[in-house]
């Protein structure tokens, strides 16, 4: 179940990022920036659900911790 959910989230993330490349760029806040600001928290919640559903223990490295803190 968790592997299938992970694949769905990965493909969905790629589709969203590809969609953002098609949006027009403005001098001020563009549609792409509004969409990205809306989608990022949703993606974060979905990734946390996948991590919680995954029955394997997560092995954190130093680079993983730095990326999460960033």
Short mmCIF file of N, CA and C in Angstrom, two decimals:
data_model
loop_
_atom_site.label_atom_id
_atom_site.label_comp_id
_atom_site.label_asym_id
_atom_site.label_seq_id
_atom_site.Cartn_x
_atom_site.Cartn_y
_atom_site.Cartn_z
N UNK A 1 0.82 -1.20 0.00
CA UNK A 1 0.00 0.00 0.00
C UNK A 1 0.86 1.26 0.00
N UNK A 2 1.88 1.27 0.87
CA UNK A 2 2.73 2.46 0.97
C UNK A 2 3.54 2.66 -0.30
N UNK A 3 3.97 1.57 -0.94
CA UNK A 3 4.75 1.70 -2.18
C UNK A 3 3.88 2.27 -3.29
N UNK A 4 2.64 1.84 -3.37
CA UNK A 4 1.73 2.36 -4.40
C UNK A 4 1.43 3.84 -4.15
N UNK A 5 1.21 4.19 -2.89
CA UNK A 5 0.95 5.58 -2.54
C UNK A 5 2.17 6.45 -2.83
N UNK A 6 3.35 5.92 -2.59
CA UNK A 6 4.58 6.64 -2.90
C UNK A 6 4.69 6.92 -4.39
N UNK A 7 4.37 5.92 -5.21
CA UNK A 7 4.42 6.11 -6.66
C UNK A 7 3.41 7.15 -7.12
N UNK A 8 2.22 7.12 -6.55
CA UNK A 8 1.19 8.09 -6.92
C UNK A 8 1.64 9.51 -6.57
N UNK A 9 2.24 9.68 -5.40
CA UNK A 9 2.71 11.00 -4.97
C UNK A 9 3.86 11.46 -5.85
N UNK A 10 4.76 10.56 -6.21
CA UNK A 10 5.90 10.92 -7.05
C UNK A 10 5.43 11.37 -8.43
N UNK A 11 4.52 10.63 -9.03
CA UNK A 11 4.02 10.99 -10.35
C UNK A 11 3.21 12.29 -10.27
N UNK A 12 2.40 12.43 -9.23
CA UNK A 12 1.63 13.66 -9.05
C UNK A 12 2.53 14.87 -8.88
N UNK A 13 3.62 14.72 -8.14
CA UNK A 13 4.56 15.82 -7.96
C UNK A 13 5.20 16.24 -9.27
N UNK A 14 5.57 15.25 -10.07
CA UNK A 14 6.16 15.56 -11.38
C UNK A 14 5.16 16.25 -12.29
N UNK A 15 3.92 15.82 -12.26
CA UNK A 15 2.89 16.44 -13.10
C UNK A 15 2.69 17.90 -12.68
N UNK A 16 2.66 18.15 -11.39
CA UNK A 16 2.48 19.53 -10.90
C UNK A 16 3.66 20.40 -11.32
N UNK A 17 4.88 19.88 -11.17
CA UNK A 17 6.05 20.67 -11.54
C UNK A 17 6.09 20.92 -13.05
N UNK A 18 5.70 19.94 -13.85
CA UNK A 18 5.64 20.15 -15.29
C UNK A 18 4.57 21.17 -15.66
N UNK A 19 3.44 21.15 -14.94
CA UNK A 19 2.39 22.14 -15.16
C UNK A 19 2.90 23.55 -14.88
N UNK A 20 3.71 23.68 -13.84
CA UNK A 20 4.23 25.01 -13.47
C UNK A 20 5.14 25.57 -14.56
N UNK A 21 5.79 24.71 -15.33
CA UNK A 21 6.65 25.21 -16.40
C UNK A 21 5.85 25.77 -17.56
N UNK A 22 4.56 25.42 -17.64
CA UNK A 22 3.71 25.91 -18.72
C UNK A 22 3.02 27.22 -18.38
N UNK A 23 3.05 27.63 -17.12
CA UNK A 23 2.38 28.87 -16.71
C UNK A 23 3.18 30.08 -17.17
N UNK A 24 2.48 31.16 -17.40
CA UNK A 24 3.12 32.41 -17.81
C UNK A 24 3.87 33.03 -16.64
N UNK A 25 4.94 33.73 -16.96
CA UNK A 25 5.76 34.40 -15.95
C UNK A 25 5.46 35.89 -16.03
N UNK A 26 5.16 36.50 -14.89
CA UNK A 26 4.88 37.93 -14.81
C UNK A 26 5.96 38.62 -14.01
N UNK A 27 5.91 39.93 -13.99
CA UNK A 27 6.85 40.69 -13.18
C UNK A 27 6.52 40.58 -11.70
N UNK A 28 5.26 40.42 -11.40
CA UNK A 28 4.83 40.26 -10.01
C UNK A 28 4.48 38.81 -9.77
N UNK A 29 3.65 38.52 -8.76
CA UNK A 29 3.27 37.15 -8.45
C UNK A 29 2.51 36.56 -9.63
N UNK A 30 2.99 35.45 -10.14
CA UNK A 30 2.35 34.81 -11.28
C UNK A 30 1.49 33.64 -10.82
N UNK A 31 0.76 33.07 -11.75
CA UNK A 31 -0.08 31.91 -11.46
C UNK A 31 0.76 30.75 -10.97
N UNK A 32 1.94 30.59 -11.56
CA UNK A 32 2.82 29.49 -11.15
C UNK A 32 3.24 29.63 -9.69
N UNK A 33 3.53 30.84 -9.26
CA UNK A 33 3.95 31.05 -7.87
C UNK A 33 2.80 30.83 -6.90
N UNK A 34 1.60 31.27 -7.25
CA UNK A 34 0.44 31.00 -6.41
C UNK A 34 0.18 29.49 -6.31
N UNK A 35 0.27 28.82 -7.44
CA UNK A 35 0.03 27.38 -7.46
C UNK A 35 1.08 26.65 -6.64
N UNK A 36 2.33 27.03 -6.80
CA UNK A 36 3.39 26.39 -6.03
C UNK A 36 3.22 26.61 -4.54
N UNK A 37 2.84 27.83 -4.14
CA UNK A 37 2.63 28.12 -2.73
C UNK A 37 1.45 27.33 -2.16
N UNK A 38 0.50 26.96 -3.00
CA UNK A 38 -0.64 26.16 -2.55
C UNK A 38 -0.30 24.68 -2.51
N UNK A 39 0.44 24.22 -3.50
CA UNK A 39 0.71 22.79 -3.64
C UNK A 39 1.77 22.29 -2.66
N UNK A 40 2.75 23.11 -2.32
CA UNK A 40 3.84 22.64 -1.45
C UNK A 40 3.36 22.13 -0.09
N UNK A 41 2.48 22.83 0.63
CA UNK A 41 2.01 22.27 1.91
C UNK A 41 1.23 20.96 1.72
N UNK A 42 0.47 20.87 0.63
CA UNK A 42 -0.28 19.64 0.36
C UNK A 42 0.68 18.49 0.10
N UNK A 43 1.74 18.74 -0.66
CA UNK A 43 2.73 17.71 -0.93
C UNK A 43 3.45 17.30 0.35
N UNK A 44 3.72 18.25 1.22
CA UNK A 44 4.37 17.95 2.48
C UNK A 44 3.50 17.01 3.32
N UNK A 45 2.22 17.28 3.39
CA UNK A 45 1.31 16.43 4.16
C UNK A 45 1.25 15.03 3.56
N UNK A 46 1.22 14.94 2.23
CA UNK A 46 1.16 13.63 1.60
C UNK A 46 2.44 12.84 1.84
N UNK A 47 3.58 13.50 1.81
CA UNK A 47 4.85 12.82 2.09
C UNK A 47 4.89 12.33 3.54
N UNK A 48 4.39 13.13 4.46
CA UNK A 48 4.35 12.70 5.86
C UNK A 48 3.44 11.49 6.04
N UNK A 49 2.34 11.44 5.31
CA UNK A 49 1.45 10.27 5.37
C UNK A 49 2.17 9.03 4.87
N UNK A 50 2.93 9.16 3.79
CA UNK A 50 3.68 8.03 3.25
C UNK A 50 4.73 7.56 4.25
N UNK A 51 5.41 8.49 4.89
CA UNK A 51 6.42 8.13 5.88
C UNK A 51 5.77 7.39 7.04
N UNK A 52 4.62 7.86 7.49
CA UNK A 52 3.95 7.20 8.61
C UNK A 52 3.38 5.84 8.22
N UNK A 53 2.96 5.68 6.97
CA UNK A 53 2.43 4.40 6.50
C UNK A 53 3.52 3.38 6.22
N UNK A 54 4.72 3.84 5.98
CA UNK A 54 5.82 2.95 5.66
C UNK A 54 6.23 2.19 6.92
N UNK A 55 6.23 0.89 6.83
CA UNK A 55 6.51 0.07 8.02
C UNK A 55 8.01 -0.11 8.26
N UNK A 56 8.82 0.23 7.28
CA UNK A 56 10.26 0.14 7.45
C UNK A 56 10.75 1.34 8.24
N UNK A 57 11.83 1.14 8.97
CA UNK A 57 12.40 2.25 9.71
C UNK A 57 13.18 3.14 8.75
N UNK A 58 13.09 4.41 8.96
CA UNK A 58 13.77 5.37 8.10
C UNK A 58 15.19 5.55 8.63
N UNK A 59 16.15 5.45 7.72
CA UNK A 59 17.55 5.66 8.09
C UNK A 59 17.95 7.06 7.64
N UNK A 60 18.13 7.94 8.61
CA UNK A 60 18.45 9.34 8.32
C UNK A 60 19.96 9.51 8.21
N UNK A 61 20.39 10.22 7.21
CA UNK A 61 21.80 10.60 7.09
C UNK A 61 21.92 12.08 7.43
N UNK A 62 23.15 12.56 7.49
CA UNK A 62 23.37 13.97 7.81
C UNK A 62 22.76 14.86 6.73
N UNK A 63 22.91 14.45 5.47
CA UNK A 63 22.35 15.27 4.39
C UNK A 63 20.82 15.31 4.45
N UNK A 64 20.17 14.20 4.84
CA UNK A 64 18.73 14.21 4.99
C UNK A 64 18.28 15.21 6.05
N UNK A 65 18.97 15.23 7.16
CA UNK A 65 18.62 16.16 8.24
C UNK A 65 18.82 17.60 7.79
N UNK A 66 19.90 17.88 7.06
CA UNK A 66 20.16 19.24 6.58
C UNK A 66 19.09 19.68 5.60
N UNK A 67 18.65 18.79 4.73
CA UNK A 67 17.62 19.14 3.76
C UNK A 67 16.30 19.41 4.47
N UNK A 68 15.95 18.60 5.46
CA UNK A 68 14.71 18.80 6.21
C UNK A 68 14.77 20.12 6.99
N UNK A 69 15.89 20.42 7.58
CA UNK A 69 16.02 21.68 8.33
C UNK A 69 16.00 22.89 7.42
N UNK A 70 16.47 22.73 6.20
CA UNK A 70 16.47 23.84 5.25
C UNK A 70 15.05 24.22 4.88
#
